[in-house]
Short mmCIF file of the C-alpha atoms (twelve columns), coordinates in Angstrom:
data_MODEL
# 
_entry.id   MODEL 
# 
loop_
_atom_site.group_PDB 
_atom_site.id 
_atom_site.type_symbol 
_atom_site.label_atom_id 
_atom_site.label_alt_id 
_atom_site.label_comp_id 
_atom_site.label_asym_id 
_atom_site.label_seq_id 
_atom_site.Cartn_x 
_atom_site.Cartn_y 
_atom_site.Cartn_z 
_atom_site.pdbx_PDB_model_num 
ATOM 1   C CA . MET A 1   105.482 129.378 84.209  1 
ATOM 2   C CA . PRO A 2   102.778 127.233 85.872  1 
ATOM 3   C CA . PRO A 3   100.619 128.977 88.445  1 
ATOM 4   C CA . ALA A 4   101.364 128.605 92.142  1 
ATOM 5   C CA . PHE A 5   98.835  126.487 93.977  1 
ATOM 6   C CA . SER A 6   97.875  126.729 97.643  1 
ATOM 7   C CA . GLU A 7   98.301  123.596 99.751  1 
ATOM 8   C CA . ASP A 8   94.529  123.011 99.702  1 
ATOM 9   C CA . GLU A 9   94.439  123.401 95.913  1 
ATOM 10  C CA . ARG A 10  97.399  121.044 95.525  1 
ATOM 11  C CA . ALA A 11  95.734  118.410 97.697  1 
ATOM 12  C CA . ARG A 12  92.435  118.700 95.761  1 
ATOM 13  C CA . ILE A 13  94.182  118.588 92.378  1 
ATOM 14  C CA . ILE A 14  96.364  115.619 93.318  1 
ATOM 15  C CA . GLU A 15  93.339  113.696 94.549  1 
ATOM 16  C CA . ARG A 16  91.437  114.437 91.341  1 
ATOM 17  C CA . LEU A 17  94.425  113.559 89.152  1 
ATOM 18  C CA . LEU A 18  94.880  110.233 90.939  1 
ATOM 19  C CA . ASP A 19  91.179  109.351 90.751  1 
ATOM 20  C CA . THR A 20  91.030  110.250 87.069  1 
ATOM 21  C CA . ALA A 21  94.304  108.464 86.309  1 
ATOM 22  C CA . THR A 22  93.206  105.281 88.073  1 
ATOM 23  C CA . HIS A 23  89.983  105.201 86.064  1 
ATOM 24  C CA . LEU A 24  91.490  106.106 82.681  1 
ATOM 25  C CA . PHE A 25  94.604  103.956 82.941  1 
ATOM 26  C CA . SER A 26  92.420  101.012 84.018  1 
ATOM 27  C CA . THR A 27  90.029  101.405 81.100  1 
ATOM 28  C CA . GLN A 28  92.116  102.937 78.292  1 
ATOM 29  C CA . GLY A 29  95.679  102.221 79.259  1 
ATOM 30  C CA . LEU A 30  98.740  104.419 79.396  1 
ATOM 31  C CA . ARG A 31  99.214  105.101 75.701  1 
ATOM 32  C CA . LYS A 32  95.596  105.949 74.871  1 
ATOM 33  C CA . THR A 33  95.114  108.286 77.830  1 
ATOM 34  C CA . SER A 34  95.909  111.896 76.946  1 
ATOM 35  C CA . LEU A 35  97.211  114.602 79.248  1 
ATOM 36  C CA . GLU A 36  94.079  116.595 78.506  1 
ATOM 37  C CA . GLU A 37  91.858  113.742 79.693  1 
ATOM 38  C CA . LEU A 38  93.886  113.570 82.898  1 
ATOM 39  C CA . THR A 39  94.013  117.305 83.652  1 
ATOM 40  C CA . THR A 40  90.566  118.569 82.588  1 
ATOM 41  C CA . PRO A 41  88.678  116.975 85.538  1 
ATOM 42  C CA . ALA A 42  91.245  118.507 87.917  1 
ATOM 43  C CA . GLY A 43  90.664  121.929 86.413  1 
ATOM 44  C CA . ILE A 44  94.259  122.523 85.353  1 
ATOM 45  C CA . ALA A 45  96.011  123.088 82.042  1 
ATOM 46  C CA . LYS A 46  97.926  120.193 80.447  1 
ATOM 47  C CA . SER A 47  101.246 121.880 81.183  1 
ATOM 48  C CA . SER A 48  100.348 122.241 84.867  1 
ATOM 49  C CA . ILE A 49  100.523 118.485 85.390  1 
ATOM 50  C CA . TYR A 50  104.299 118.897 85.617  1 
ATOM 51  C CA . ALA A 51  103.843 120.917 88.804  1 
ATOM 52  C CA . PHE A 52  102.585 117.654 90.337  1 
ATOM 53  C CA . TYR A 53  104.201 114.777 88.430  1 
ATOM 54  C CA . ASP A 54  107.297 114.440 86.272  1 
ATOM 55  C CA . SER A 55  105.393 112.620 83.523  1 
ATOM 56  C CA . LYS A 56  102.226 110.716 82.688  1 
ATOM 57  C CA . GLU A 57  104.131 107.555 83.646  1 
ATOM 58  C CA . ASP A 58  104.953 109.046 87.044  1 
ATOM 59  C CA . LEU A 59  101.229 109.671 87.604  1 
ATOM 60  C CA . TYR A 60  100.471 106.050 86.572  1 
ATOM 61  C CA . PHE A 61  103.095 104.820 89.049  1 
ATOM 62  C CA . GLU A 62  101.644 106.987 91.820  1 
ATOM 63  C CA . ALA A 63  98.133  105.661 91.110  1 
ATOM 64  C CA . MET A 64  99.548  102.148 91.453  1 
ATOM 65  C CA . LEU A 65  101.408 102.983 94.673  1 
ATOM 66  C CA . ARG A 66  98.257  104.507 96.101  1 
ATOM 67  C CA . GLN A 67  96.695  101.034 96.123  1 
ATOM 68  C CA . TYR A 68  99.832  99.213  97.196  1 
ATOM 69  C CA . GLU A 69  99.205  98.850  100.921 1 
ATOM 70  C CA . GLY A 70  95.627  97.681  100.458 1 
ATOM 71  C CA . VAL A 71  96.738  95.087  97.927  1 
ATOM 72  C CA . ARG A 72  99.552  93.932  100.209 1 
ATOM 73  C CA . ARG A 73  97.166  93.615  103.147 1 
ATOM 74  C CA . ARG A 74  94.675  91.553  101.144 1 
ATOM 75  C CA . VAL A 75  97.058  89.232  99.263  1 
ATOM 76  C CA . ILE A 76  100.012 88.938  101.654 1 
ATOM 77  C CA . ASP A 77  98.813  89.687  105.189 1 
ATOM 78  C CA . GLU A 78  95.341  88.155  104.845 1 
ATOM 79  C CA . GLY A 79  96.340  85.600  102.215 1 
ATOM 80  C CA . LEU A 80  99.887  84.277  102.190 1 
ATOM 81  C CA . ASN A 81  100.628 84.907  105.874 1 
ATOM 82  C CA . ARG A 82  97.440  83.334  107.259 1 
ATOM 83  C CA . GLY A 83  97.734  79.754  106.096 1 
ATOM 84  C CA . THR A 84  98.337  76.724  108.266 1 
ATOM 85  C CA . ASP A 85  101.088 75.246  106.072 1 
ATOM 86  C CA . THR A 86  102.902 76.048  102.813 1 
ATOM 87  C CA . ARG A 87  100.153 74.632  100.585 1 
ATOM 88  C CA . ASP A 88  97.394  76.446  102.466 1 
ATOM 89  C CA . ARG A 89  99.380  79.687  102.391 1 
ATOM 90  C CA . LEU A 90  99.841  79.444  98.608  1 
ATOM 91  C CA . ARG A 91  96.148  78.666  98.130  1 
ATOM 92  C CA . ARG A 92  95.158  81.656  100.235 1 
ATOM 93  C CA . PHE A 93  97.569  83.903  98.338  1 
ATOM 94  C CA . LEU A 94  96.272  82.771  94.943  1 
ATOM 95  C CA . ARG A 95  92.615  83.069  95.932  1 
ATOM 96  C CA . ALA A 96  93.200  86.544  97.389  1 
ATOM 97  C CA . THR A 97  95.104  87.609  94.278  1 
ATOM 98  C CA . VAL A 98  92.392  86.267  91.972  1 
ATOM 99  C CA . ALA A 99  89.824  88.216  94.006  1 
ATOM 100 C CA . GLU A 100 92.024  91.308  93.641  1 
ATOM 101 C CA . LEU A 101 92.198  90.849  89.874  1 
ATOM 102 C CA . ASP A 102 88.429  90.329  89.728  1 
ATOM 103 C CA . THR A 103 87.722  93.549  91.664  1 
ATOM 104 C CA . ASN A 104 90.675  95.899  91.077  1 
ATOM 105 C CA . PRO A 105 90.680  97.257  87.512  1 
ATOM 106 C CA . LEU A 106 94.128  98.887  87.709  1 
ATOM 107 C CA . TYR A 107 95.870  95.714  88.909  1 
ATOM 108 C CA . ARG A 108 93.950  93.697  86.352  1 
ATOM 109 C CA . ARG A 109 95.228  96.093  83.688  1 
ATOM 110 C CA . LEU A 110 98.808  95.710  84.928  1 
ATOM 111 C CA . MET A 111 98.497  91.919  84.748  1 
ATOM 112 C CA . SER A 112 96.978  91.936  81.273  1 
ATOM 113 C CA . HIS A 113 99.272  94.642  79.839  1 
ATOM 114 C CA . PRO A 114 102.770 94.149  81.277  1 
ATOM 115 C CA . GLU A 115 104.160 96.440  78.588  1 
ATOM 116 C CA . GLU A 116 102.535 99.351  80.431  1 
ATOM 117 C CA . MET A 117 104.536 98.705  83.588  1 
ATOM 118 C CA . ALA A 118 107.653 98.380  81.423  1 
ATOM 119 C CA . ALA A 119 106.887 101.772 79.835  1 
ATOM 120 C CA . VAL A 120 106.368 103.295 83.270  1 
ATOM 121 C CA . ALA A 121 109.601 101.786 84.597  1 
ATOM 122 C CA . ALA A 122 111.548 103.037 81.572  1 
ATOM 123 C CA . LYS A 123 110.456 106.609 82.271  1 
ATOM 124 C CA . LEU A 124 111.134 106.672 86.038  1 
ATOM 125 C CA . THR A 125 114.403 107.097 87.858  1 
ATOM 126 C CA . PRO A 126 115.810 104.105 89.769  1 
ATOM 127 C CA . GLU A 127 115.190 106.048 92.984  1 
ATOM 128 C CA . ARG A 128 111.520 106.471 92.101  1 
ATOM 129 C CA . MET A 129 111.181 102.801 91.118  1 
ATOM 130 C CA . ALA A 130 112.644 101.836 94.500  1 
ATOM 131 C CA . ALA A 131 109.300 102.851 96.015  1 
ATOM 132 C CA . ALA A 132 107.857 99.610  94.602  1 
ATOM 133 C CA . GLU A 133 110.707 97.247  95.471  1 
ATOM 134 C CA . GLY A 134 109.392 96.083  98.817  1 
ATOM 135 C CA . GLY A 135 105.946 95.236  97.496  1 
ATOM 136 C CA . PRO A 136 103.826 92.103  97.518  1 
ATOM 137 C CA . MET A 137 105.936 90.391  94.820  1 
ATOM 138 C CA . ALA A 138 109.074 90.761  96.960  1 
ATOM 139 C CA . ASP A 139 107.200 89.151  99.868  1 
ATOM 140 C CA . LEU A 140 106.075 86.313  97.624  1 
ATOM 141 C CA . LEU A 141 109.564 85.735  96.195  1 
ATOM 142 C CA . ARG A 142 111.018 85.525  99.718  1 
ATOM 143 C CA . PHE A 143 108.316 83.019  100.647 1 
ATOM 144 C CA . LEU A 144 108.950 80.894  97.551  1 
ATOM 145 C CA . GLY A 145 112.714 80.918  98.163  1 
ATOM 146 C CA . THR A 146 112.356 79.728  101.737 1 
ATOM 147 C CA . HIS A 147 109.380 77.355  101.532 1 
ATOM 148 C CA . LEU A 148 109.626 75.547  98.189  1 
ATOM 149 C CA . GLU A 149 112.236 73.632  96.231  1 
ATOM 150 C CA . GLY A 150 113.300 75.136  92.927  1 
ATOM 151 C CA . ASP A 151 114.140 78.460  91.361  1 
ATOM 152 C CA . PRO A 152 111.894 81.121  92.943  1 
ATOM 153 C CA . GLN A 153 111.614 82.947  89.598  1 
ATOM 154 C CA . VAL A 154 110.305 79.802  87.904  1 
ATOM 155 C CA . LEU A 155 107.884 79.198  90.765  1 
ATOM 156 C CA . LEU A 156 106.732 82.808  90.485  1 
ATOM 157 C CA . GLY A 157 106.186 82.232  86.759  1 
ATOM 158 C CA . VAL A 158 103.950 79.254  87.535  1 
ATOM 159 C CA . LEU A 159 101.877 81.366  89.930  1 
ATOM 160 C CA . ARG A 160 101.669 84.209  87.410  1 
ATOM 161 C CA . ALA A 161 100.407 81.736  84.810  1 
ATOM 162 C CA . ILE A 162 97.506  80.886  87.118  1 
ATOM 163 C CA . LEU A 163 96.837  84.579  87.592  1 
ATOM 164 C CA . LEU A 164 96.327  85.026  83.865  1 
ATOM 165 C CA . THR A 165 93.270  82.777  84.035  1 
ATOM 166 C CA . PRO A 166 90.922  85.489  85.418  1 
ATOM 167 C CA . LEU A 167 91.553  87.460  82.234  1 
ATOM 168 C CA . TYR A 168 89.793  84.666  80.333  1 
ATOM 169 C CA . ALA A 169 86.923  84.000  82.740  1 
ATOM 170 C CA . GLU A 170 84.292  84.766  80.122  1 
ATOM 171 C CA . HIS A 171 85.874  82.259  77.714  1 
ATOM 172 C CA . LEU A 172 85.747  79.575  80.384  1 
ATOM 173 C CA . GLY A 173 82.134  80.402  81.159  1 
ATOM 174 C CA . THR A 174 81.220  82.701  84.011  1 
ATOM 175 C CA . ASP A 175 79.031  80.002  85.550  1 
ATOM 176 C CA . ILE A 176 81.946  77.552  85.943  1 
ATOM 177 C CA . TYR A 177 84.820  80.034  86.330  1 
ATOM 178 C CA . PRO A 178 84.868  79.912  90.177  1 
ATOM 179 C CA . ALA A 179 84.993  76.095  90.161  1 
ATOM 180 C CA . VAL A 180 87.706  76.118  87.469  1 
ATOM 181 C CA . MET A 181 89.816  78.518  89.546  1 
ATOM 182 C CA . ASP A 182 89.371  76.431  92.696  1 
ATOM 183 C CA . ARG A 183 90.459  73.229  90.927  1 
ATOM 184 C CA . LEU A 184 93.365  74.958  89.181  1 
ATOM 185 C CA . ILE A 185 94.630  76.529  92.408  1 
ATOM 186 C CA . ASP A 186 94.303  73.223  94.261  1 
ATOM 187 C CA . ALA A 187 96.100  71.286  91.510  1 
ATOM 188 C CA . VAL A 188 98.994  73.712  91.195  1 
ATOM 189 C CA . THR A 189 99.529  74.234  94.925  1 
ATOM 190 C CA . GLU A 190 99.410  70.479  95.451  1 
ATOM 191 C CA . GLY A 191 101.970 69.966  92.697  1 
ATOM 192 C CA . LEU A 192 104.315 72.691  93.959  1 
ATOM 193 C CA . THR A 193 104.306 71.438  97.534  1 
ATOM 194 C CA . VAL A 194 104.746 67.686  96.958  1 
ATOM 195 C CA . CYS A 195 108.125 66.669  98.307  1 
# 
């Protein structure tokens, strides 16, 4: 039977687990991160993790949710919702999302390893997954469905294709990468918004 933890201990352990998980999942991924690597910095036994999370995947999901509101604020509120017209709003969204991918290792990992999110989703209950349903992608899909012609899922696929480019910045050349992204974003947003 796992030990009982005081509220202060629980709060400290949860914070340490989330910090450790964010770092390890960002750098090593879900599969290569062991329970021992997650629990040792928190000062708990491997089996004690289940007093806090249902599984390693649940901890991954919680680490992702922990960043959710900040990501939404930066890419939706300060990006998509601030533009002067549809094209400008899409440009702002894409530039904010590229900046997020350039600076947020966990979201970069999720973009470059979609199988990890699939593994997390497969392990969580539908009720637990519902915590992510109203996220930035839902906001973007609503926007695409109301502001552009065409299937919103296809349009989302086009935008996701652009968002794969930061993963190859070094192959493009770090000196020209910003200019490449600017031209790519301009070209795609222009093409999507031509009536």
